Amino acid sequence: MHEETPSIPELFLKPYDPQAHEDSLYKLWEESGFFNPDICVEKGIAAPDAETFTIVLPPPNVTGVLHLGHAYEDALQDAFVRYNRMLGKRTLWVPGTDSAAIATQARVEKNLQKDEKLTRHDIGREELVKRVNSFAKESENTILSQVRKMGASLDWSRYAYTLDEKRNTAVFTAFKRMYDEGLIYRGNRIVNWDPKGQTTISDDEIVHEERQSELYTFKYSKDFPISISTSRPETKVGDTAVAVHPDDARYTQYIGQTFSLTFCDVPIEVTVIADKEVDPEFGTGALGVTPAHSKIDWDMADRHNITHRPQVINEYAKMTVDGRLSGLKVEAARIAVVEWLNEECLLEKEETITQNIATAERTGGIIEPLPKLQWWVDVNREFVMKHSEIPGIESGSTTTLKKMMRQAVEGGGVSIPQERFEKTYFNWITNLRDWCISRQIWFGHRIPVWYKDGEIYCGVSAPEGDGWEQDSDVLDTWFSSALWTFSTLGWPEQTTDIKNFHPTNFMSPAYEILPLWVSRMILMSGFHLGQVPFKNVMIHGLVRDTQGRKFSKSLNNGIDPLDMITKYGTDALRMGLLSGTAIGNDIRFDEQKVGGYKKFANKVWNITRFVLTSVADYKSVDNITYSETDNKILKDLQELTQEISGDFEKFALYLAAEKIYHYIWHELADVILEESKPILAGADTAAKQARQQVLIECLTTSLKLLHPFMPYVTEAIWQELPAQMKDSELLMVSSWPVH
RNA sequence: GACCGAUUAGCUCAGCUGGUAGAGCGCUACAUUGACAUUGUAGAGGUCACAGGUUCAAGUCCUGUAUCGGUCACCA
């Protein structure tokens, strides 16, 4: 019929081909500068005093590749960013990457071992750091171009890397300020030592694994009156006490006595102490206290002023005592001790129990608790909040980091829309202990502390004079990540970005990251700025395979988002991820669904073709007389807009996505277009003109509403629309329909 | 051990403050070369895990149970 009408771009005669549009559209957006709110203001897209909307991208590992989890987060955040930008807010989404220190160093070391048969000690600290850095830089482009591929409208002019100079200054400044306040201290305490990774790790990097182990019941020697039970007899050469419950009648007579014994060739001195923590029902009701190799025992020794705390296991999980255990690995030592117990006829019982043992998340190594001189963040020490904008905390009031972290959420400064995760957060805060922030690897932010002849100096740069030696440890990655919402905005300088864009509006992490990252951002932002880092935490679920399993290398069930993009287009992938599942629940990734949304993109494409064809002879007139149906259609459209806006405000993206999908396909295409056909072909010119106007209205509004979800196809269409239909050259910065 | 989530159509999931069970995919039948690498119309299908309770009314609120999944903690 009208297919050859010149005003219909030829493009629409073929199905929508994502490959042909996506990259050039991204380039068009990026070059427009509108990802940058300052330029939006400059060009009149946003008012200079418009409300701001900020998200900081959770930085992917600089050496990583995009996986579906990222794809989901990118799509989710981008949808909000685009929505808010269209609302006319000064909208900023800050990109960045993370050094992922331990993982990145491990990978470089592995390659070093494989290719050159060298260890890090062979090439030295400086060379290793150099290599890790260049490795990180090399891989950077991969992940960044993949984030772009997702259509993420990030302000690249503000790109940050956790190890770049500005972030380094931020980290050192943060450290120093907390050090000066006494909130960072150096202390000899039990740490989680990973013998495999040769570093300390934090409590949160521990994974408990259930295993069968033997529980042995025995006496230290024939002369010792009390039997104890343990699954780690090799540590008993480090015992300095036996603890019993104060009310346990069996042992009261021994309390306070000290025994000098020889256990497995090692002389030990054991004092019997009474402590309420001991469960009289468990085992013999008596517990051998090994202060140097158990956190609980260390604390117990503190309570009873036991200062003698011999270390009997070293960093390589080997015994350091003399005698028959000398130099043995802990597992071998365990066997040797049991042999000895048998020889001496001291072993009373051996039973198999299931036990959770602590392993390192990254290396899988079995954690060996060791006393070490480490740096800590004190979460219970009182300090004065000089300046506070956190609801419920007054400027000038005294608090602790722990209290502040609780208050930030309790007082509503940070809101977690899903109540259930709020509970998890409080649970975690309650159990929060001092945070060990030093790591014994070489790649990362070096601890900004220098030593010289017993003197200690903490500062943002090295002290004057010779002979100062910097602490050899680096900081936990999460220390710098915790500063992310404001270090990316230029802190510690008092930048206008901080003034304008902090606190950020929301953060949308997966639930597994809640304690690791979210709470630490609240800690840092609270202490350094007196602000919350974000007003909302919208926790989302994990992307899983069709059987509900996590994606993993060992299962070989991985799906490369880039493959999906090649096959179905970015828009389809985004819709497939965003619709169908309530935020917070895990997503089962279904390729078929993505396929369905590819068809949808094409549907929108064809709707456009039809509308453009139908309005080819449209002439705008001053007084349009709408029919009753016309008015109903326009009213419905308004209501839809209202609902979708509401869903955005309530973070119910999945509902918004489904609504616009349903409207476009089953209302606009199935009902409105069909019903328009006779009117358009009819003789009533006025009615026809009115309907043409309605169709234009429906199409442009639908494109706007769909744009946050499917930015490419909507923009591709927008670019082909005649200028008089549009309120802006780029759909990306057109204004959100009013309602 | 504590806490949390899930349980609704064959599959994947919605269902907000209680008011006659919904979507997508799949399936069946019919129609259609149409604006549509098809699409449209119609249809089949569910004791909303189970047992109690509150209510005029419960998928929805309360109590308990079961199964699956998760998080945290931990007894040596």
mmCIF file with all atom_site columns, N, CA and C in Angstrom, chain A residues 181-211:
data_model
loop_
_atom_site.group_PDB
_atom_site.id
_atom_site.type_symbol
_atom_site.label_atom_id
_atom_site.label_alt_id
_atom_site.label_comp_id
_atom_site.label_asym_id
_atom_site.label_entity_id
_atom_site.label_seq_id
_atom_site.pdbx_PDB_ins_code
_atom_site.Cartn_x
_atom_site.Cartn_y
_atom_site.Cartn_z
_atom_site.occupancy
_atom_site.B_iso_or_equiv
_atom_site.pdbx_formal_charge
_atom_site.auth_seq_id
_atom_site.auth_comp_id
_atom_site.auth_asym_id
_atom_site.auth_atom_id
_atom_site.pdbx_PDB_model_num
ATOM 1  N N  . GLU A 1 181 ? 42.371 9.509   65.189 1.00 0.00 ? 181 GLU A N  1
ATOM 2  C CA . GLU A 1 181 ? 41.207 9.453   66.073 1.00 0.00 ? 181 GLU A CA 1
ATOM 3  C C  . GLU A 1 181 ? 41.271 8.222   66.982 1.00 0.00 ? 181 GLU A C  1
ATOM 4  N N  . GLY A 1 182 ? 42.260 7.395   66.749 1.00 0.00 ? 182 GLY A N  1
ATOM 5  C CA . GLY A 1 182 ? 42.382 6.180   67.560 1.00 0.00 ? 182 GLY A CA 1
ATOM 6  C C  . GLY A 1 182 ? 41.483 5.048   67.090 1.00 0.00 ? 182 GLY A C  1
ATOM 7  N N  . LEU A 1 183 ? 40.874 5.218   65.935 1.00 0.00 ? 183 LEU A N  1
ATOM 8  C CA . LEU A 1 183 ? 39.961 4.178   65.443 1.00 0.00 ? 183 LEU A CA 1
ATOM 9  C C  . LEU A 1 183 ? 40.701 3.128   64.628 1.00 0.00 ? 183 LEU A C  1
ATOM 10 N N  . ILE A 1 184 ? 41.925 3.446   64.245 1.00 0.00 ? 184 ILE A N  1
ATOM 11 C CA . ILE A 1 184 ? 42.765 2.421   63.633 1.00 0.00 ? 184 ILE A CA 1
ATOM 12 C C  . ILE A 1 184 ? 43.940 2.208   64.574 1.00 0.00 ? 184 ILE A C  1
ATOM 13 N N  . TYR A 1 185 ? 44.194 0.991   64.918 1.00 0.00 ? 185 TYR A N  1
ATOM 14 C CA . TYR A 1 185 ? 45.294 0.701   65.829 1.00 0.00 ? 185 TYR A CA 1
ATOM 15 C C  . TYR A 1 185 ? 46.042 -0.537  65.355 1.00 0.00 ? 185 TYR A C  1
ATOM 16 N N  . ARG A 1 186 ? 47.236 -0.683  65.874 1.00 0.00 ? 186 ARG A N  1
ATOM 17 C CA . ARG A 1 186 ? 48.026 -1.858  65.542 1.00 0.00 ? 186 ARG A CA 1
ATOM 18 C C  . ARG A 1 186 ? 48.008 -2.753  66.755 1.00 0.00 ? 186 ARG A C  1
ATOM 19 N N  . GLY A 1 187 ? 47.659 -3.973  66.568 1.00 0.00 ? 187 GLY A N  1
ATOM 20 C CA . GLY A 1 187 ? 47.550 -4.831  67.740 1.00 0.00 ? 187 GLY A CA 1
ATOM 21 C C  . GLY A 1 187 ? 47.920 -6.265  67.440 1.00 0.00 ? 187 GLY A C  1
ATOM 22 N N  . ASN A 1 188 ? 48.443 -6.908  68.475 1.00 0.00 ? 188 ASN A N  1
ATOM 23 C CA . ASN A 1 188 ? 48.779 -8.309  68.355 1.00 0.00 ? 188 ASN A CA 1
ATOM 24 C C  . ASN A 1 188 ? 47.558 -9.109  68.751 1.00 0.00 ? 188 ASN A C  1
ATOM 25 N N  . ARG A 1 189 ? 46.961 -9.717  67.796 1.00 0.00 ? 189 ARG A N  1
ATOM 26 C CA . ARG A 1 189 ? 45.714 -10.430 68.072 1.00 0.00 ? 189 ARG A CA 1
ATOM 27 C C  . ARG A 1 189 ? 45.663 -11.670 67.207 1.00 0.00 ? 189 ARG A C  1
ATOM 28 N N  . ILE A 1 190 ? 44.681 -12.494 67.495 1.00 0.00 ? 190 ILE A N  1
ATOM 29 C CA . ILE A 1 190 ? 44.498 -13.667 66.651 1.00 0.00 ? 190 ILE A CA 1
ATOM 30 C C  . ILE A 1 190 ? 43.911 -13.228 65.315 1.00 0.00 ? 190 ILE A C  1
ATOM 31 N N  . VAL A 1 191 ? 44.547 -13.637 64.258 1.00 0.00 ? 191 VAL A N  1
ATOM 32 C CA . VAL A 1 191 ? 44.003 -13.324 62.940 1.00 0.00 ? 191 VAL A CA 1
ATOM 33 C C  . VAL A 1 191 ? 43.641 -14.621 62.240 1.00 0.00 ? 191 VAL A C  1
ATOM 34 N N  . ASN A 1 192 ? 42.875 -14.459 61.172 1.00 0.00 ? 192 ASN A N  1
ATOM 35 C CA . ASN A 1 192 ? 42.608 -15.606 60.318 1.00 0.00 ? 192 ASN A CA 1
ATOM 36 C C  . ASN A 1 192 ? 43.744 -15.687 59.322 1.00 0.00 ? 192 ASN A C  1
ATOM 37 N N  . TRP A 1 193 ? 44.628 -16.610 59.550 1.00 0.00 ? 193 TRP A N  1
ATOM 38 C CA . TRP A 1 193 ? 45.770 -16.716 58.657 1.00 0.00 ? 193 TRP A CA 1
ATOM 39 C C  . TRP A 1 193 ? 45.493 -17.804 57.622 1.00 0.00 ? 193 TRP A C  1
ATOM 40 N N  . ASP A 1 194 ? 45.686 -17.419 56.372 1.00 0.00 ? 194 ASP A N  1
ATOM 41 C CA . ASP A 1 194 ? 45.511 -18.399 55.298 1.00 0.00 ? 194 ASP A CA 1
ATOM 42 C C  . ASP A 1 194 ? 46.894 -18.892 54.879 1.00 0.00 ? 194 ASP A C  1
ATOM 43 N N  . PRO A 1 195 ? 47.266 -20.091 55.279 1.00 0.00 ? 195 PRO A N  1
ATOM 44 C CA . PRO A 1 195 ? 48.617 -20.581 54.994 1.00 0.00 ? 195 PRO A CA 1
ATOM 45 C C  . PRO A 1 195 ? 48.849 -20.747 53.498 1.00 0.00 ? 195 PRO A C  1
ATOM 46 N N  . LYS A 1 196 ? 47.780 -20.972 52.782 1.00 0.00 ? 196 LYS A N  1
ATOM 47 C CA . LYS A 1 196 ? 47.912 -21.164 51.349 1.00 0.00 ? 196 LYS A CA 1
ATOM 48 C C  . LYS A 1 196 ? 48.156 -19.832 50.642 1.00 0.00 ? 196 LYS A C  1
ATOM 49 N N  . GLY A 1 197 ? 47.390 -18.843 51.004 1.00 0.00 ? 197 GLY A N  1
ATOM 50 C CA . GLY A 1 197 ? 47.556 -17.535 50.388 1.00 0.00 ? 197 GLY A CA 1
ATOM 51 C C  . GLY A 1 197 ? 48.616 -16.706 51.078 1.00 0.00 ? 197 GLY A C  1
ATOM 52 N N  . GLN A 1 198 ? 49.099 -17.196 52.205 1.00 0.00 ? 198 GLN A N  1
ATOM 53 C CA . GLN A 1 198 ? 50.118 -16.474 52.981 1.00 0.00 ? 198 GLN A CA 1
ATOM 54 C C  . GLN A 1 198 ? 49.692 -15.055 53.316 1.00 0.00 ? 198 GLN A C  1
ATOM 55 N N  . THR A 1 199 ? 48.474 -14.954 53.764 1.00 0.00 ? 199 THR A N  1
ATOM 56 C CA . THR A 1 199 ? 48.000 -13.641 54.171 1.00 0.00 ? 199 THR A CA 1
ATOM 57 C C  . THR A 1 199 ? 46.902 -13.763 55.207 1.00 0.00 ? 199 THR A C  1
ATOM 58 N N  . THR A 1 200 ? 46.656 -12.639 55.843 1.00 0.00 ? 200 THR A N  1
ATOM 59 C CA . THR A 1 200 ? 45.532 -12.530 56.754 1.00 0.00 ? 200 THR A CA 1
ATOM 60 C C  . THR A 1 200 ? 44.264 -12.339 55.937 1.00 0.00 ? 200 THR A C  1
ATOM 61 N N  . ILE A 1 201 ? 43.173 -12.846 56.410 1.00 0.00 ? 201 ILE A N  1
ATOM 62 C CA . ILE A 1 201 ? 41.914 -12.484 55.769 1.00 0.00 ? 201 ILE A CA 1
ATOM 63 C C  . ILE A 1 201 ? 40.892 -12.085 56.829 1.00 0.00 ? 201 ILE A C  1
ATOM 64 N N  . SER A 1 202 ? 39.872 -11.372 56.404 1.00 0.00 ? 202 SER A N  1
ATOM 65 C CA . SER A 1 202 ? 38.878 -10.913 57.366 1.00 0.00 ? 202 SER A CA 1
ATOM 66 C C  . SER A 1 202 ? 37.848 -12.007 57.613 1.00 0.00 ? 202 SER A C  1
ATOM 67 N N  . ASP A 1 203 ? 37.078 -11.807 58.654 1.00 0.00 ? 203 ASP A N  1
ATOM 68 C CA . ASP A 1 203 ? 36.060 -12.803 58.999 1.00 0.00 ? 203 ASP A CA 1
ATOM 69 C C  . ASP A 1 203 ? 35.129 -13.087 57.825 1.00 0.00 ? 203 ASP A C  1
ATOM 70 N N  . ASP A 1 204 ? 34.890 -12.060 57.049 1.00 0.00 ? 204 ASP A N  1
ATOM 71 C CA . ASP A 1 204 ? 33.898 -12.212 55.975 1.00 0.00 ? 204 ASP A CA 1
ATOM 72 C C  . ASP A 1 204 ? 34.413 -12.978 54.782 1.00 0.00 ? 204 ASP A C  1
ATOM 73 N N  . GLU A 1 205 ? 35.721 -13.177 54.753 1.00 0.00 ? 205 GLU A N  1
ATOM 74 C CA . GLU A 1 205 ? 36.270 -13.922 53.624 1.00 0.00 ? 205 GLU A CA 1
ATOM 75 C C  . GLU A 1 205 ? 36.429 -15.403 53.964 1.00 0.00 ? 205 GLU A C  1
ATOM 76 N N  . ILE A 1 206 ? 35.847 -15.757 55.085 1.00 0.00 ? 206 ILE A N  1
ATOM 77 C CA . ILE A 1 206 ? 35.923 -17.159 55.511 1.00 0.00 ? 206 ILE A CA 1
ATOM 78 C C  . ILE A 1 206 ? 34.689 -17.908 55.050 1.00 0.00 ? 206 ILE A C  1
ATOM 79 N N  . VAL A 1 207 ? 34.888 -19.111 54.598 1.00 0.00 ? 207 VAL A N  1
ATOM 80 C CA . VAL A 1 207 ? 33.772 -19.980 54.266 1.00 0.00 ? 207 VAL A CA 1
ATOM 81 C C  . VAL A 1 207 ? 33.858 -21.192 55.193 1.00 0.00 ? 207 VAL A C  1
ATOM 82 N N  . HIS A 1 208 ? 32.763 -21.462 55.859 1.00 0.00 ? 208 HIS A N  1
ATOM 83 C CA . HIS A 1 208 ? 32.760 -22.650 56.722 1.00 0.00 ? 208 HIS A CA 1
ATOM 84 C C  . HIS A 1 208 ? 32.406 -23.879 55.919 1.00 0.00 ? 208 HIS A C  1
ATOM 85 N N  . GLU A 1 209 ? 33.193 -24.899 56.090 1.00 0.00 ? 209 GLU A N  1
ATOM 86 C CA . GLU A 1 209 ? 32.901 -26.142 55.382 1.00 0.00 ? 209 GLU A CA 1
ATOM 87 C C  . GLU A 1 209 ? 32.667 -27.243 56.382 1.00 0.00 ? 209 GLU A C  1
ATOM 88 N N  . GLU A 1 210 ? 31.633 -28.006 56.113 1.00 0.00 ? 210 GLU A N  1
ATOM 89 C CA . GLU A 1 210 ? 31.331 -29.086 57.040 1.00 0.00 ? 210 GLU A CA 1
ATOM 90 C C  . GLU A 1 210 ? 32.215 -30.293 56.737 1.00 0.00 ? 210 GLU A C  1
ATOM 91 N N  . ARG A 1 211 ? 32.880 -30.792 57.764 1.00 0.00 ? 211 ARG A N  1
ATOM 92 C CA . ARG A 1 211 ? 33.721 -31.973 57.559 1.00 0.00 ? 211 ARG A CA 1
ATOM 93 C C  . ARG A 1 211 ? 33.630 -32.918 58.743 1.00 0.00 ? 211 ARG A C  1
#
